[in-house]
Amino acid sequence: LRQIPNWKSSLVLFKAGKKGNIFRPSLELYLQLKLNRGSDTDINDCISFIDWHKKNSLEVDSEIIKNILNKYDSRKTKNILEKI
């Protein structure tokens, strides 16, 4: 996580509570975390998270996502690119 610059700014408030807040990673941060390892399960998780964003009417900036994916092995990212 610390290898990703400005990762703290990529946290999204998921639930606010009286005793604390729960955050989730932005789509961009999630993809970077998963693609650094790049297993088949990680790729499927990325696809599921994109689907979750779309299902919940959350913004998916395809240009930013494509820029992130272009930094990784295209054999791994091909299926993710098809979902955008």
CSV table of C-alpha atoms in Angstrom, one decimal:
chain,number,residue,atom,x,y,z
A,1,LEU,CA,0.0,0.0,0.0
A,2,ARG,CA,2.7,2.4,0.9
A,3,GLN,CA,4.3,1.9,-2.5
A,4,ILE,CA,1.4,3.7,-4.1
A,5,PRO,CA,1.9,7.5,-3.9
A,6,ASN,CA,-0.9,9.5,-2.2
A,7,TRP,CA,-2.9,6.3,-1.3
A,8,LYS,CA,-4.6,8.1,1.6
A,9,SER,CA,-6.2,10.5,-0.8
A,10,SER,CA,-7.7,7.5,-2.6
A,11,LEU,CA,-9.8,6.3,0.3
A,12,VAL,CA,-13.6,6.8,0.0
A,13,LEU,CA,-15.8,7.2,3.1
A,14,PHE,CA,-18.0,4.1,3.2
A,15,LYS,CA,-19.8,4.6,6.5
A,16,ALA,CA,-19.6,7.3,9.1
A,17,GLY,CA,-20.2,6.4,12.7
A,18,LYS,CA,-20.2,8.0,16.1
A,19,LYS,CA,-17.0,6.1,17.1
A,20,GLY,CA,-15.2,6.1,13.8
A,21,ASN,CA,-15.5,6.0,10.1
A,22,ILE,CA,-15.0,3.1,7.7
A,23,PHE,CA,-13.3,3.7,4.4
A,24,ARG,CA,-13.0,1.7,1.2
A,25,PRO,CA,-10.4,2.1,-1.6
A,26,SER,CA,-11.3,4.1,-4.7
A,27,LEU,CA,-11.6,2.0,-7.8
A,28,GLU,CA,-8.3,3.3,-9.0
A,29,LEU,CA,-6.5,2.4,-5.8
A,30,TYR,CA,-8.2,-1.0,-5.7
A,31,LEU,CA,-7.0,-1.8,-9.2
A,32,GLN,CA,-3.4,-0.8,-8.4
A,33,LEU,CA,-3.4,-2.9,-5.3
A,34,LYS,CA,-4.8,-6.0,-7.0
A,35,LEU,CA,-2.8,-5.7,-10.2
A,36,ASN,CA,0.5,-5.5,-8.4
A,37,ARG,CA,-0.1,-9.1,-7.5
A,38,GLY,CA,-2.1,-10.0,-10.6
A,39,SER,CA,-3.4,-13.5,-9.8
A,40,ASP,CA,-6.5,-14.8,-11.7
A,41,THR,CA,-8.5,-14.2,-8.5
A,42,ASP,CA,-7.2,-10.6,-8.4
A,43,ILE,CA,-8.3,-10.0,-12.0
A,44,ASN,CA,-11.8,-11.4,-11.2
A,45,ASP,CA,-12.0,-9.2,-8.1
A,46,CYS,CA,-11.2,-6.1,-10.3
A,47,ILE,CA,-13.9,-7.0,-12.7
A,48,SER,CA,-16.4,-7.5,-9.8
A,49,PHE,CA,-15.5,-4.2,-8.3
A,50,ILE,CA,-16.0,-2.4,-11.6
A,51,ASP,CA,-19.4,-4.1,-11.9
A,52,TRP,CA,-20.2,-3.1,-8.3
A,53,HIS,CA,-19.4,0.5,-9.2
A,54,LYS,CA,-21.7,0.4,-12.2
A,55,LYS,CA,-24.5,-1.3,-10.4
A,56,ASN,CA,-24.4,1.3,-7.7
A,57,SER,CA,-24.2,4.2,-10.2
A,58,LEU,CA,-20.7,5.2,-9.1
A,59,GLU,CA,-18.5,7.0,-11.5
A,60,VAL,CA,-16.1,4.9,-13.5
A,61,ASP,CA,-13.6,7.1,-15.3
A,62,SER,CA,-12.6,4.9,-18.2
A,63,GLU,CA,-9.6,7.0,-19.2
A,64,ILE,CA,-8.0,6.9,-15.8
A,65,ILE,CA,-8.7,3.2,-15.5
A,66,LYS,CA,-7.2,2.6,-19.0
A,67,ASN,CA,-4.1,4.6,-18.0
A,68,ILE,CA,-3.7,2.4,-14.9
A,69,LEU,CA,-4.2,-0.8,-16.8
A,70,ASN,CA,-1.7,0.2,-19.5
A,71,LYS,CA,1.1,0.0,-16.8
A,72,TYR,CA,0.5,-3.7,-16.4
A,73,ASP,CA,0.8,-6.9,-18.5
A,74,SER,CA,-1.9,-6.7,-21.2
A,75,ARG,CA,-2.5,-10.5,-20.9
A,76,LYS,CA,-3.7,-9.8,-17.3
A,77,THR,CA,-5.7,-6.6,-18.0
A,78,LYS,CA,-7.4,-7.6,-21.2
A,79,ASN,CA,-10.5,-8.9,-19.5
A,80,ILE,CA,-10.7,-5.8,-17.3
A,81,LEU,CA,-10.5,-3.5,-20.3
A,82,GLU,CA,-13.4,-5.3,-21.9
A,83,LYS,CA,-15.6,-4.4,-18.8
A,84,ILE,CA,-15.0,-0.7,-19.0
